[in-house]
Structures are given as C-alpha cells and as structure tokens.
Tab-separated table of C-alpha atoms in Angstrom:
chain	number	residue	atom	x	y	z
A	24	LYS	CA	-17.802	20.995	22.170
A	25	MET	CA	-14.057	20.648	21.597
A	26	ASP	CA	-12.318	23.324	19.577
A	27	LYS	CA	-11.586	21.792	16.192
A	28	THR	CA	-8.313	23.640	15.529
A	29	ASN	CA	-6.795	22.818	18.910
A	30	THR	CA	-7.793	19.186	18.624
A	31	GLN	CA	-6.422	18.569	15.148
A	32	ASP	CA	-3.400	20.851	14.999
A	33	GLY	CA	-2.488	21.485	18.631
A	34	LEU	CA	-3.218	18.178	20.345
A	35	LEU	CA	-2.529	15.805	17.483
A	36	GLY	CA	0.083	17.957	15.829
A	37	GLY	CA	-1.282	17.285	12.341
A	38	GLU	CA	1.403	16.275	9.894
A	39	ASN	CA	4.099	17.776	12.137
A	40	MET	CA	3.395	15.478	15.055
A	41	GLU	CA	6.416	13.506	16.070
A	42	PRO	CA	5.730	9.783	15.772
A	43	PRO	CA	5.774	7.745	18.981
A	44	PRO	CA	8.931	5.870	19.921
A	45	ASP	CA	9.296	2.817	17.738
A	46	THR	CA	9.263	0.065	20.315
A	47	GLU	CA	9.725	-2.567	17.643
A	48	LYS	CA	12.831	-1.073	16.013
A	49	ASN	CA	14.976	-4.018	17.064
A	50	GLU	CA	12.693	-6.394	15.231
A	51	LEU	CA	13.803	-4.925	11.924
A	52	SER	CA	17.264	-6.421	12.336
A	53	THR	CA	17.974	-9.812	10.858
A	54	SER	CA	20.601	-12.420	11.475
A	55	SER	CA	20.876	-13.103	7.769
A	56	SER	CA	24.159	-11.854	6.348
A	57	ILE	CA	23.888	-10.357	2.904
A	58	THR	CA	26.980	-10.352	0.734
A	59	ILE	CA	27.150	-7.538	-1.711
A	60	GLU	CA	29.029	-8.604	-4.802
A	61	GLU	CA	30.154	-5.581	-6.721
A	62	SER	CA	31.169	-6.124	-10.277
A	63	THR	CA	34.380	-4.442	-11.437
A	64	GLU	CA	34.776	-2.730	-14.726
A	65	GLU	CA	37.806	-2.944	-16.990
A	66	ARG	CA	38.943	0.443	-17.989
A	67	SER	CA	41.223	0.828	-20.975
A	68	SER	CA	43.889	3.523	-20.888
A	69	GLY	CA	45.085	5.672	-23.708
A	70	GLU	CA	41.724	6.046	-25.440
A	71	GLU	CA	41.314	9.638	-24.362
A	72	SER	CA	44.690	10.665	-25.791
A	73	SER	CA	44.252	8.964	-29.185
A	74	SER	CA	42.269	11.832	-30.720
A	75	GLY	CA	44.955	14.322	-29.678
A	76	GLU	CA	47.767	12.244	-31.229
A	77	GLU	CA	45.915	11.892	-34.505
A	78	SER	CA	45.260	15.607	-34.818
A	79	SER	CA	48.978	16.412	-34.326
A	80	SER	CA	49.934	14.200	-37.299
A	81	GLU	CA	47.735	16.108	-39.739
A	82	SER	CA	49.105	18.636	-42.231
A	83	GLU	CA	49.072	22.411	-41.573
A	84	SER	CA	46.353	23.049	-44.150
A	85	GLU	CA	44.058	20.360	-42.703
A	86	SER	CA	44.860	21.479	-39.170
A	87	SER	CA	43.844	25.047	-39.942
A	88	SER	CA	40.428	24.098	-41.290
A	89	GLU	CA	39.666	21.437	-38.710
A	90	SER	CA	40.938	23.485	-35.785
A	91	SER	CA	38.067	25.945	-35.900
A	92	SER	CA	35.566	23.082	-36.323
A	93	GLU	CA	36.962	21.158	-33.353
A	94	SER	CA	37.162	24.315	-31.256
A	95	SER	CA	33.491	25.017	-31.890
A	96	SER	CA	32.571	21.395	-31.144
A	97	GLU	CA	34.626	21.278	-27.936
A	98	SER	CA	33.152	24.579	-26.755
A	99	SER	CA	29.641	23.240	-27.287
A	100	SER	CA	30.551	19.987	-25.517
A	101	GLU	CA	32.014	21.879	-22.544
A	102	GLU	CA	28.847	23.963	-22.222
A	103	ALA	CA	26.727	20.802	-22.174
A	104	SER	CA	28.976	19.169	-19.585
A	105	ARG	CA	28.363	22.073	-17.220
A	106	ILE	CA	24.682	21.154	-17.068
A	107	PRO	CA	24.428	18.283	-14.541
A	108	LYS	CA	22.274	15.369	-15.562
A	109	ARG	CA	20.740	14.137	-12.311
A	110	THR	CA	20.063	10.478	-12.672
A	111	ILE	CA	19.938	7.502	-10.339
A	112	SER	CA	23.248	6.276	-11.815
A	113	ASN	CA	25.421	9.331	-11.173
A	114	ILE	CA	23.708	10.760	-8.085
A	115	LYS	CA	22.169	8.005	-6.006
A	116	LEU	CA	25.018	5.557	-6.478
A	117	LYS	CA	27.797	8.151	-6.292
A	118	SER	CA	28.739	8.355	-9.983
A	119	ARG	CA	29.029	4.587	-10.322
A	120	PRO	CA	26.769	2.739	-12.771
A	121	MET	CA	23.903	1.045	-11.015
A	122	THR	CA	24.912	-2.288	-12.521
A	123	SER	CA	28.201	-2.215	-10.575
A	124	ARG	CA	26.261	-2.015	-7.293
A	125	LEU	CA	23.821	-4.832	-7.872
A	126	SER	CA	24.304	-8.175	-6.211
A	127	ALA	CA	24.164	-11.344	-8.283
A	128	SER	CA	20.634	-12.058	-7.088
A	129	ALA	CA	19.433	-8.594	-8.080
A	130	LYS	CA	20.908	-9.025	-11.575
A	131	VAL	CA	19.020	-12.275	-11.908
A	132	ASN	CA	15.843	-10.425	-10.959
A	133	ILE	CA	16.398	-7.989	-13.840
A	134	SER	CA	16.494	-10.727	-16.452
A	135	ASN	CA	13.714	-12.787	-14.894
A	136	ARG	CA	11.375	-10.001	-13.780
A	137	SER	CA	8.784	-10.698	-16.461
A	138	LYS	CA	8.615	-14.324	-15.338
A	139	GLU	CA	7.960	-13.533	-11.685
A	140	THR	CA	4.709	-12.745	-9.891
A	141	PRO	CA	4.234	-10.523	-6.807
A	142	TYR	CA	4.829	-12.172	-3.468
A	143	SER	CA	1.577	-13.340	-1.915
A	144	GLY	CA	2.923	-14.878	1.265
A	145	GLY	CA	2.025	-18.448	0.367
A	146	THR	CA	4.133	-21.535	-0.228
A	147	SER	CA	5.255	-20.169	-3.593
A	148	SER	CA	7.938	-18.150	-1.806
A	149	SER	CA	10.425	-20.950	-2.522
A	150	ARG	CA	10.821	-19.649	-6.081
A	151	LEU	CA	12.651	-16.623	-4.627
A	152	GLY	CA	15.583	-18.719	-3.489
A	153	SER	CA	17.805	-17.136	-0.825
A	154	ALA	CA	17.851	-13.612	-2.280
A	155	ASN	CA	15.487	-12.377	0.433
A	156	PRO	CA	15.010	-14.911	3.254
A	157	ALA	CA	12.366	-12.725	4.923
A	158	PHE	CA	9.788	-13.411	2.186
A	159	ALA	CA	8.779	-16.755	3.676
A	160	LEU	CA	8.222	-15.130	7.075
A	161	LEU	CA	5.631	-12.531	6.071
A	162	ILE	CA	2.408	-14.284	7.089
A	163	PRO	CA	3.828	-16.097	10.169
A	164	GLN	CA	5.237	-12.828	11.526
A	165	LEU	CA	2.033	-10.938	10.729
A	166	LYS	CA	0.058	-13.539	12.681
A	167	THR	CA	2.423	-13.296	15.651
A	168	LYS	CA	1.890	-9.556	15.927
A	169	TYR	CA	-1.818	-9.729	15.121
A	170	ASN	CA	-2.458	-12.248	17.918
A	171	ARG	CA	-1.250	-9.832	20.592
A	172	ASN	CA	-3.723	-8.145	22.906
A	173	ILE	CA	-4.945	-4.733	21.808
A	174	LEU	CA	-3.221	-3.238	24.878
A	175	ASP	CA	0.144	-4.435	23.552
A	176	MET	CA	-0.257	-2.813	20.130
A	177	PRO	CA	-0.008	0.898	19.166
A	178	CYS	CA	-3.549	1.037	17.694
A	179	HIS	CA	-4.563	3.754	20.151
A	180	VAL	CA	-1.612	5.892	19.010
A	181	ASP	CA	-2.023	5.416	15.259
A	182	LEU	CA	-5.756	6.087	14.884
A	183	PRO	CA	-5.421	9.755	16.027
A	184	ARG	CA	-2.500	10.183	13.618
A	185	MET	CA	-4.153	8.486	10.645
A	186	TYR	CA	-7.900	9.070	10.780
A	187	THR	CA	-7.628	11.731	8.054
A	188	ARG	CA	-6.257	9.092	5.667
A	189	LEU	CA	-8.737	6.272	6.338
A	190	LYS	CA	-11.567	5.057	4.100
A	191	VAL	CA	-14.191	2.371	4.699
A	192	PHE	CA	-15.912	0.528	1.830
A	193	LYS	CA	-18.782	-1.932	1.690
A	194	GLY	CA	-17.592	-4.488	-0.838
A	195	ASP	CA	-15.226	-3.293	-3.557
A	196	ASP	CA	-16.435	0.210	-4.358
A	197	THR	CA	-19.221	1.478	-2.090
A	198	LEU	CA	-17.665	4.203	0.057
A	199	ILE	CA	-19.145	4.180	3.576
A	200	TRP	CA	-16.856	6.506	5.511
A	201	ASN	CA	-14.311	9.183	4.707
A	202	PHE	CA	-12.660	11.953	6.759
A	203	ASN	CA	-14.922	14.967	7.321
A	204	GLU	CA	-12.851	18.148	7.490
A	205	ASP	CA	-15.755	20.030	9.092
A	206	GLN	CA	-15.581	17.848	12.223
A	207	ASN	CA	-12.912	17.727	14.920
A	208	ALA	CA	-10.705	14.743	15.679
A	209	ILE	CA	-12.934	13.128	18.311
A	210	SER	CA	-16.054	13.422	16.149
A	211	ASN	CA	-14.241	11.936	13.150
A	212	MET	CA	-12.893	8.988	15.102
A	213	LYS	CA	-16.265	8.293	16.698
A	214	SER	CA	-17.927	8.411	13.285
A	215	PHE	CA	-15.282	6.104	11.802
A	216	LEU	CA	-15.710	3.461	14.510
A	217	TYR	CA	-19.497	3.670	14.418
A	218	GLN	CA	-19.741	3.329	10.614
A	219	LEU	CA	-17.270	0.435	10.680
A	220	ALA	CA	-19.327	-1.367	13.345
A	221	GLN	CA	-22.450	-0.736	11.271
A	222	CYS	CA	-20.779	-2.315	8.212
A	223	LEU	CA	-20.059	-5.353	10.381
A	224	ASN	CA	-23.723	-5.462	11.458
A	225	ASN	CA	-22.595	-5.364	15.086
A	226	GLU	CA	-25.372	-3.552	16.946
A	227	GLU	CA	-23.773	-4.236	20.332
A	228	VAL	CA	-20.605	-2.361	19.418
A	229	MET	CA	-22.615	0.396	17.709
A	230	GLU	CA	-24.480	1.007	20.963
A	231	ILE	CA	-21.245	1.011	22.982
A	232	ILE	CA	-19.712	3.598	20.672
A	233	GLN	CA	-22.824	5.738	20.658
A	234	ASN	CA	-23.242	5.749	24.435
A	235	ASN	CA	-19.703	5.535	25.832
A	236	PHE	CA	-17.186	6.965	23.362
A	237	ASP	CA	-17.591	10.617	24.379
A	238	GLU	CA	-17.394	9.745	28.063
A	239	PHE	CA	-14.112	7.824	27.680
A	240	LEU	CA	-12.566	10.461	25.421
A	241	ASN	CA	-13.276	13.297	27.857
A	242	THR	CA	-12.504	11.717	31.250
A	243	SER	CA	-8.718	11.500	30.895
A	244	LEU	CA	-7.530	15.123	31.013
A	245	ASP	CA	-4.081	16.582	30.546
A	246	ASN	CA	-3.586	20.350	30.415
A	247	ASN	CA	-7.321	20.869	29.931
A	248	ALA	CA	-7.369	18.681	26.817
A	249	PRO	CA	-8.279	15.000	26.488
A	250	ASN	CA	-5.386	12.587	26.263
A	251	ILE	CA	-6.756	10.915	23.150
A	252	PRO	CA	-4.376	7.931	22.761
A	253	GLU	CA	-4.687	6.811	26.391
A	254	SER	CA	-8.445	7.355	26.375
A	255	LEU	CA	-8.769	5.271	23.205
A	256	LYS	CA	-6.681	2.517	24.774
A	257	LYS	CA	-9.097	2.276	27.707
A	258	PHE	CA	-12.116	2.463	25.427
A	259	TYR	CA	-10.842	-0.405	23.240
A	260	SER	CA	-10.042	-2.713	26.159
A	261	GLU	CA	-12.691	-1.813	28.747
A	262	ALA	CA	-15.716	-0.850	26.638
A	263	ILE	CA	-15.421	-2.880	23.411
A	264	GLY	CA	-13.168	-5.832	24.275
A	265	ASP	CA	-10.403	-7.607	22.389
A	266	GLU	CA	-12.724	-10.309	21.034
A	267	GLN	CA	-14.731	-8.011	18.748
A	268	CYS	CA	-14.099	-7.980	14.978
A	269	ILE	CA	-13.730	-4.205	14.934
A	270	ILE	CA	-10.708	-4.556	17.234
A	271	SER	CA	-9.226	-7.163	14.888
A	272	ILE	CA	-9.488	-4.633	12.056
A	273	LEU	CA	-7.735	-1.945	14.121
A	274	LYS	CA	-4.860	-4.377	14.682
A	275	CYS	CA	-4.208	-4.474	10.926
A	276	PHE	CA	-3.123	-0.857	10.429
A	277	ASN	CA	-0.537	0.329	12.922
A	278	GLN	CA	3.216	0.637	13.223
A	279	GLY	CA	3.533	-2.770	14.867
A	280	ILE	CA	1.749	-4.873	12.245
A	281	ILE	CA	3.749	-3.478	9.298
A	282	VAL	CA	7.173	-4.376	10.742
A	283	PRO	CA	7.472	-7.696	8.790
A	284	ALA	CA	6.721	-5.846	5.539
A	285	VAL	CA	9.264	-3.133	6.343
A	286	MET	CA	11.909	-5.786	7.020
A	287	ILE	CA	11.284	-7.472	3.656
A	288	LEU	CA	11.548	-4.169	1.801
A	289	ARG	CA	14.748	-3.155	3.594
A	290	LEU	CA	16.416	-6.468	2.819
A	291	GLN	CA	15.414	-6.269	-0.843
A	292	PHE	CA	16.923	-2.799	-1.332
A	293	MET	CA	19.925	-3.567	0.879
A	294	GLN	CA	21.209	-6.013	-1.715
A	295	ALA	CA	21.960	-3.068	-4.040
A	296	LYS	CA	22.830	-0.549	-1.295
A	297	VAL	CA	19.875	1.660	-2.207
A	298	ASN	CA	18.532	3.536	0.803
A	299	TYR	CA	15.233	5.303	1.454
A	300	LYS	CA	13.255	6.957	4.231
A	301	ASP	CA	9.667	7.402	5.377
A	302	TYR	CA	7.497	9.852	3.424
A	303	ARG	CA	5.698	11.678	6.236
A	304	GLY	CA	1.917	11.894	5.865
A	305	LYS	CA	1.787	9.387	2.995
A	306	TRP	CA	0.353	6.310	4.702
A	307	PHE	CA	-3.210	5.546	3.588
A	308	VAL	CA	-5.579	2.782	4.661
A	309	GLU	CA	-8.577	1.329	2.830
A	310	ILE	CA	-10.882	-1.079	4.694
A	311	ARG	CA	-13.279	-3.224	2.658
A	312	VAL	CA	-15.997	-5.192	4.430
A	313	TYR	CA	-17.425	-8.262	2.662
A	314	ASP	CA	-19.959	-10.837	3.826
A	315	ASP	CA	-17.327	-13.359	4.925
A	316	LYS	CA	-14.090	-11.371	5.208
A	317	VAL	CA	-12.498	-7.961	5.694
A	318	THR	CA	-9.475	-6.671	3.755
A	319	ILE	CA	-7.235	-3.954	5.176
A	320	LEU	CA	-5.009	-2.304	2.573
A	321	ASN	CA	-2.038	-0.297	3.862
A	322	LYS	CA	-0.593	1.981	1.149
A	323	LYS	CA	2.653	3.635	2.218
A	324	TRP	CA	5.060	5.880	0.306
A	325	GLU	CA	8.839	6.086	0.784
A	326	LYS	CA	11.490	8.591	-0.400
A	327	SER	CA	14.860	7.600	-1.801
A	328	ILE	CA	18.034	9.024	-0.262
A	329	PRO	CA	18.902	11.408	-1.858
A	330	GLU	CA	15.388	12.326	-3.010
A	331	GLU	CA	15.374	11.161	-6.624
A	332	PHE	CA	12.356	8.882	-6.650
A	333	ASN	CA	9.403	7.916	-4.452
A	334	PHE	CA	7.788	4.515	-4.386
A	335	CYS	CA	4.574	3.153	-2.916
A	336	TRP	CA	4.213	-0.278	-1.368
A	337	ASP	CA	1.015	-2.096	-0.420
A	338	LEU	CA	0.452	-4.496	2.452
A	339	GLU	CA	-2.990	-6.076	2.239
A	340	ILE	CA	-4.209	-8.250	5.105
A	341	THR	CA	-7.364	-10.353	4.862
A	342	ILE	CA	-9.134	-11.588	7.984
A	343	SER	CA	-12.107	-13.927	8.336
A	344	ARG	CA	-15.224	-12.372	9.855
A	345	ASP	CA	-16.104	-15.730	11.372
A	346	THR	CA	-12.837	-16.758	13.019
A	347	GLN	CA	-11.155	-13.308	12.977
A	348	GLU	CA	-7.922	-14.974	11.889
A	349	ILE	CA	-5.579	-13.801	9.141
A	350	ILE	CA	-6.387	-15.915	6.097
A	351	ASP	CA	-4.226	-14.146	3.505
A	352	ALA	CA	-1.699	-11.349	3.043
A	353	SER	CA	0.209	-9.827	0.141
A	354	LEU	CA	3.038	-7.338	-0.238
A	355	GLY	CA	4.173	-5.455	-3.325
A	356	ILE	CA	5.553	-2.210	-4.747
A	357	THR	CA	2.817	-0.707	-6.894
A	358	ASP	CA	3.995	2.734	-8.015
A	359	ILE	CA	7.193	4.708	-8.684
A	360	GLU	CA	7.481	8.502	-9.057
A	361	TYR	CA	10.744	9.921	-10.453
A	362	MET	CA	11.751	13.326	-9.076
A	363	VAL	CA	14.729	13.837	-11.420
A	364	GLU	CA	15.665	12.943	-14.984
A	365	VAL	CA	16.168	9.196	-15.239
A	366	ASP	CA	16.935	7.278	-18.421
A	367	GLU	CA	15.096	4.093	-19.338
A	368	ASP	CA	18.044	1.815	-18.534
A	369	ASP	CA	18.213	3.099	-14.964
A	370	LYS	CA	14.451	2.723	-14.583
A	371	GLU	CA	14.762	-0.905	-15.632
A	372	LEU	CA	17.635	-1.444	-13.218
A	373	LEU	CA	15.660	0.072	-10.334
A	374	ILE	CA	12.754	-2.235	-11.112
A	375	GLY	CA	15.249	-5.082	-11.158
A	376	ILE	CA	16.387	-4.177	-7.636
A	377	MET	CA	12.764	-4.402	-6.488
A	378	GLY	CA	12.636	-7.904	-7.938
A	379	PRO	CA	9.486	-9.926	-7.170
A	380	LEU	CA	8.106	-7.089	-5.044
A	381	TYR	CA	7.429	-4.959	-8.122
A	382	ARG	CA	3.956	-5.202	-9.645
A	383	SER	CA	3.807	-3.838	-13.166
A	384	GLY	CA	0.674	-1.925	-14.099
C-alpha cells in the first residue's frame, strides 16, 4: 500500500507543485489590435491658492479668531491624509481615476450593463459588437480542442493536481463522489473514475477500472514511486479508449480546454489595462450526470495585480451522452471579493470593465 503522505505531498507536490509547461501559451495571443482610448481631464489652475488669498484680505481681528480654527482644521486634515486609502482607483490604476483608463467600449458596458445578459456562446454574441472579438469563438475553439485525442491533451497531468477539488453529482444535487482525505492519491483517483463510470451506467469501464487501474498505476516506476501522470496517460488510451464517455468528460477540465475562456477574459480586461494572475489552488470542478447529458463546471479564481480584489469565473461545458459532442457552453464572472477598501463608484466601474461577462447575483 502506497504511503499516503509521500503520494500526496511528495510525489504530487500538493498545492506547491509547479504546474506543467503550458504548451498552449501561444494560443492566448490574438491578432486583434485593441486601441485603448484614455480620456483626458481638464484641470483648472489657481483653485488651490484661492483660499490663501482670501484669508490674507481679512482684518486682523477676524484673522486672529479664524487662524486657530483653520490651524486645528488643517492639522486634522493632515492627520487624515497620512492614512492611505487603498482603493482600486488610486492603487491599481496608479493614482489615476478608473474612468480615465477605460476604453470607449468599456464605458458603454457600464451604462448598458443592466441590459446585457451573460455570454452563452450562441449566435447572440453579435450584440457585443467588436469590443471583444473572441466572444464569438468560444464554442468553435472549445470544440477544436475537445476533438483532440486524449493523448494530445493534458488530462493525465491535471487529474493528479486537481482530484482534491473535484465533485461528482447525479442530477443537480445528489453528491456521488468527493475527495476522501483518509485515502492516498491513487485510491482517490481510482474511486473518482469508478464512481463516474457507475453514474454513466458503463459496466465495461467499471470493470476495467476495478481490474486494471492498480496495475497500470504501479508498473511505471521512477525513483521507487509510480509516475502517476504517465501511467494515467497509458491507462486512458490503452485500457479505456478515447471513444468512451468518461474520457470525453476528462477532456472538459484541463489546462488545454480552458484556453479559449482565458483568452476572452484577458481581452476583456485588457481594454482597461487591468491585470490579474492565477490564484493557485482555486480551480474547482463540478460534474453533473443527467440521463441525456453531462455538464462540467470549471470554477476558477484569479487575483488582481496588485492584490486588491479576487474574482471567480465559470466555464460550463455540456456534452451529449449519446453523441459525446459539445452541445452548449457558457462563460461568466460570478463572484468578486475585495481585499482592500473600495468605494461603490469603483465597484461599479470594475463591473463595467467586466461587461457582459459579469453575472449579477
């Protein structure tokens, strides 16, 4: 029996494991040129000196009484100014109001946000105009990646990294499988695959998992420990086969399949020059098996740069159990967590930057 600690923390690296090289990094680039139109602000001069000129024209008696009042007020004001107010406006956008960094299309999104609906990947994408040309490509690009052979996708790499954050449901709410912290990595992954095959009523695959999984996972050795990703890769292709529905489900949560969604998000935020980075260990997957379809919900968190807010985006892919083809997909930002003090105007402006991706409630 494999040592649980070595398997989860030593072999897989837990949360500190370095992610595999991103072989699809180049696919995030786009030929679309995005023009950032920064609005300029008119600044009047002389306003700051007006109060000083008025005070000098006052009489000595008035000056004496008001001097102590102004001195007290200025002292209080100076004390308050020493306390930094960390907001998106004066930190994230380098002391410039967020409105001065928004493109024309993002400003339109602010005023029209209540009229828009989340992007669902269908023909309705035309309502977005040219603000984010990648919207119309979501489902076609998902299908292109999904139709690849399992050997050409990083499914074997991502399951060992993500099995602790997977859940399987029968229908909407009946939880079938969840990570068991009392079992090691191999036992958890075997249990996950077996319960998923059972939900699909696939006795053939259940038998393959039951009889062959341990053998595959323990035959490829490296430094006296099983090379889990490579062993999984062989198990998927040689034991199960690319034509099985369970393999189609595995194709819907990995670093390759989410690239089109990542590209859309990057382009949306790029219009306002707002940057963010991956939130390590905050990618969750929920699989729901229905009689005629399977939905795979990827929930992934990101951190702003600098770290002032986090946001969560969802990519849900629906595949047919009959044809095993992608029949629907949706993408949206579903939650925002503010890490610093942010006023309501800046919150509204941030939501405006997210545009049609933001889903209220």
